[in-house]
Amino acid sequence: MRISWNWLSEMLDLGKVDGPQGLANLLTARGLEVEAIERQDQGLEKVITAKILERLPHPQADRLSICNVTTGTGDPLQIVCGAQNMRAGDTVALAQVGSLLPNGAKIEAGKIRGIVSNGMLCSEEELKLAETSEGIMILPAETPLGRPLAEILGRNDTVLVLKLTANRGDCMSHWGIARELAAALGQKPKRAALELLDFKKKGPISIHLDADEAAPQFFGCSIDHVKVGPSPEWIVKRLEALGTRSINNVVDASNLLLLELGHPTHAYDADKIEGGEIRVRTAREGETLPLLDGQTVTLSGAELVIADRERAIGLAGVMGGGNSEVQPGTSRIFLECAEFDPVRVRRAAFKHQRRTEAAQRFEKGIDPSALPHVISRLAGLIIELAGGEIRGACAAQTPSRISPKRPEIEVTPAYFEEFLGMPVSAEIAEPILIGLDCEVRKKGSQWRIIPPPYRLDLSIKEDIAEEIARSLGYDKIRERIPPLSSAPQSIHSAIQAARFAQTNRAKDSLMRAGLSETLNFAFTSKAWLAKFGMTSTAPLLNPLSEEHEVLVPSLIPGLVRNALECWRHHFGSEVVPIRLFEIRPTFFGTFEAIRALDEQNTGVEERWSLSFAVSGTRFAGGLRNEQGEVDFFDIKAILETLFESLGTKGVRFQPLSASRSKSNIQELFHPGKSVEVLAGKDVAGYFGLFHPGKARELKVPAPLWIGELNWEVLSRLSRPVYESPAFKTWSEFPPIERDFALLVGEGVTADKITQVALKAGRPLAKVAKIFDVYRGSQVVGGMTSVAVRVIFYDESRSLQESEAESASTQILEAWKKELGIQLRS
Amino acid sequence: MIKKLEEISAQALRDLEAASTLEALEQVRISVLGKKGTLSDVLKTLGSVPAAERPAIGAAANEWKRKIEAAIETRKASLENAVLQAQLERDRVDISLPSRLPHRGSLHPITQTTRKIIEVFSRIGFDVVTGPEVETDFLNFEAVNIPADHPARDMQDTFFMGPGVVLRTHTSAVQMRTMRNQSWPLRILAPGAVYRNDSDATHSPMFHQVEGLWVDRDVKMSDLKGTLLFFAREMFGADAKIRLRPSYFPFVEPGAEVDVSCFLCRSKISDSCRVCKGTGWLEILGAGMVHPRLFEMAGYSEAVRSGALTGYAFGMGVDRIAMLLHGIPDLRLMFQSDVRFLKQF
């Protein structure tokens, strides 16, 4: 909201306030934040009036002239000017050397095409006084010389731009701000003496409240013989400074009053009100209403309208009707000053997308006690500006407004200090409250506080405490760390805290594996998901754009996009390595349509995923042949390390080709170089090479390894953060090692070989590991040469060679029998 | 014969001194001590020496042999050393070649900042709680004193998913969830992603908050101020200051905007400070005393009636704090997953 310093000065003595900045500080300290201070003379500080004594042609340039100007005193100044519209004797606007004009131009002394110029003669455009202008600004001949242009033009006001909070509807006017400041400055705000209208002297138009409490009050006034015309200059300027365009004297009066008192009012052309009656009623479904802005709206039947006998003539609290508009030539008018239900106004304003100044004030609530005063002031102002005579005034109120109930807040004065933790005695609190127009009724140590009718935000004792605190200043509140009264009952939170800690543990592990954490938006486009064969079951109703229309069912499409973007942004011949991970929720609507199931459940399942995308060199630095490219076993290592640091138990890897489950996500993986991660019977996720076909479709320039694990499953199978890994002892006795060179047939996997060895060599065979694999000319076709080392030991004694020998024999037999494996000769 | 021994030995010592390679040295050894070596040859003639002289000659021969052997060992060590030295002369790496650097992973600055914040508050007894990002309108708005059609709804442009379902606009929803599922006293911290329908250099449709809540008997506004001052000092340095300004959030009363003194220019106000832009203060927090309506919605009404159950709440934008701490100029960088960005933290 915009507040004029000059206007405020008419209501208050601002002599003790340290200028606009001081006022801004005071308001901000009281909770009315000042966002900006706009001086109207900004950029005009060094622009003064001057008279052209003579105009001479520039010897070097046809389009330039040399003007010798006087500012009334001192020597004439020589100015080079490019405009053509000035003559000797003209009074003009001179930007003196050192000016920084509103358009950003800096005026310096210098030569223009060889001729000294000591300033600039300005156009209205350059001074931002007009959008466009031809030539320089020529002022009236009688304008005094050497005076600041801002003063001559009456641009001497300063506007404070306030960012009001939603609870302070009472401050949406100059009067409201003055009232608030008066409390701070210990003053009484001034307002013009006023004669109230006589609401018993009914005019030609009757008022009917057909919507009960949705429109509990309506005050009207009929004025005849007005002369609609332009407003005086001071009103035009004041309105413009505050961001409102002047229309005509009647409409301007209503708008000015809105800015002065914060109460929306409206003037109708009385001749266009059919049947001599005004009704406030609920709109009829499908009813149409032409509005002041020239458009016609179709009403839903929920809005409140102002109507005459026949039709709607205004959207109550939002905007007047075009069918009853005051225009040049209107001579009989009818004034409205009413109260409407904030919710009804807010809904209508939203529905018809017209969040007008009026609607913004009604939806925050207006002072219900002020209506007689406001309409009397409006009538007086219109008669002052447009003439006319009052034909009558009328009022309609529901019983709730005829005898209004005001909230009473009970509190003991000691409460303020107890609650706020700042020194507040009854002697301090009482004058503050009285200064804020509260009534304080005392009964022993109990206070009953009745807030003023315009403070709709004050209804509980905490509200009163805030009034005290902000009046004294929040800086007076003490500072202490509260004592812990007892341990929190945190079973609920402990579970969440543990899971949060476990997520951090997973992030740390992936970071140590050289991956960078990324955060993608939870939303994406349907089109992008479709490229991955995915659809979302969790769409947004009002997305920011098509790019953000649905919640993600998987983190992989986002990570692949990240990789593509990184590659696209990278200049140079190398393919930049991608090592990204993300642990974030994925979203699944479990019902056909998303709706709240109860107070706490949305029916949208949030399943956290741990996902990654890796591509490029194995090392960040080093010579090319040493770096190598990441392959399957690097990715497998990342996951094994992750499971180890999480203490994850019961997770198995199975070749994707052997998967028995069906899921769209499988299509994203190379069938021979990917893994289905199993947890019991459940699928816990997938990892492997991004399918080369998909990669080609999406123009992925390098092999990309991706994975997505269900973090819900994984975290359940992982060691709880409050459990510590148990110590395991090792054998102090020397082991015996045996190496075997085996010929292995098609389809026998490495893990089978080691599993069989460990089983057959029980209990002494403790470790079996593959240490070399060879296929080639030295081996019979279709066979693979595999080198296996088996380590035998006993925790409690040294082994005999013969024991290892017999265990080895058993292992060889089992290999032969179960896997058809032979020793390589 | 003794003389001959001396001659041979002296010659041998001269020869092996002259041997410049291990091979030459070996040659000398063989020529003197070998089966057909000069010394051996002399000893072979020992039989022709009178018996009485034999022990002396034998002793002398052995003495010479030991001397020669020792000299060979010394010479050998010296030659070996020379060979090693020569090898070391040649054996060099160019230490300026690039190292085989492993990839350095990183955590997102928002994660790191969240952790820092949690660390500070956990020291004074706060627990982490979490909640869903898709939230009911009830918990996100209604239960935290923002009823339908309330003007305060304008403060938060909301993403809607369906009737009564929104993307949470603040982590206050988590506080209400926790209060409804757990009794007081409460000291909880709710970190997480939140969503608002807004996007520019300083607004992202998804961003992050940490919200704190302390509920107990006789919690005062001075406790809130003390807690936030503690936080500011732990987070931004021991000389950090805070400033509270009255403001309005529907879930608290009284409410406050909280500014922290600029950690870069230490509020020595200068227009050039890139962090505070010359104001000396950073707006990073909203806070206040829990509105009694929330206790009612949480089912704590009984406790409120029977004694002074009060509480304070605060909320801060993690993204903004992370931007300030790292000097990140544009919020959008946080969510673009550019490796040039992510690898810096």
PDB file of C-alpha atoms in Angstrom, chain B residues 23 31 269 299 310 328:
ATOM      1  CA  GLU B  23      81.931 -58.374 -13.126  1.00  0.00           C
ATOM      2  CA  SER B  31      91.811 -65.079 -10.440  1.00  0.00           C
ATOM      3  CA  ILE B 269      26.829  -1.194   7.121  1.00  0.00           C
ATOM      4  CA  GLY B 299      -5.901 -31.890  21.231  1.00  0.00           C
ATOM      5  CA  THR B 310       2.637 -22.302  25.856  1.00  0.00           C
ATOM      6  CA  ILE B 328      25.332 -18.429  -4.424  1.00  0.00           C
TER       7      ILE B 328
END
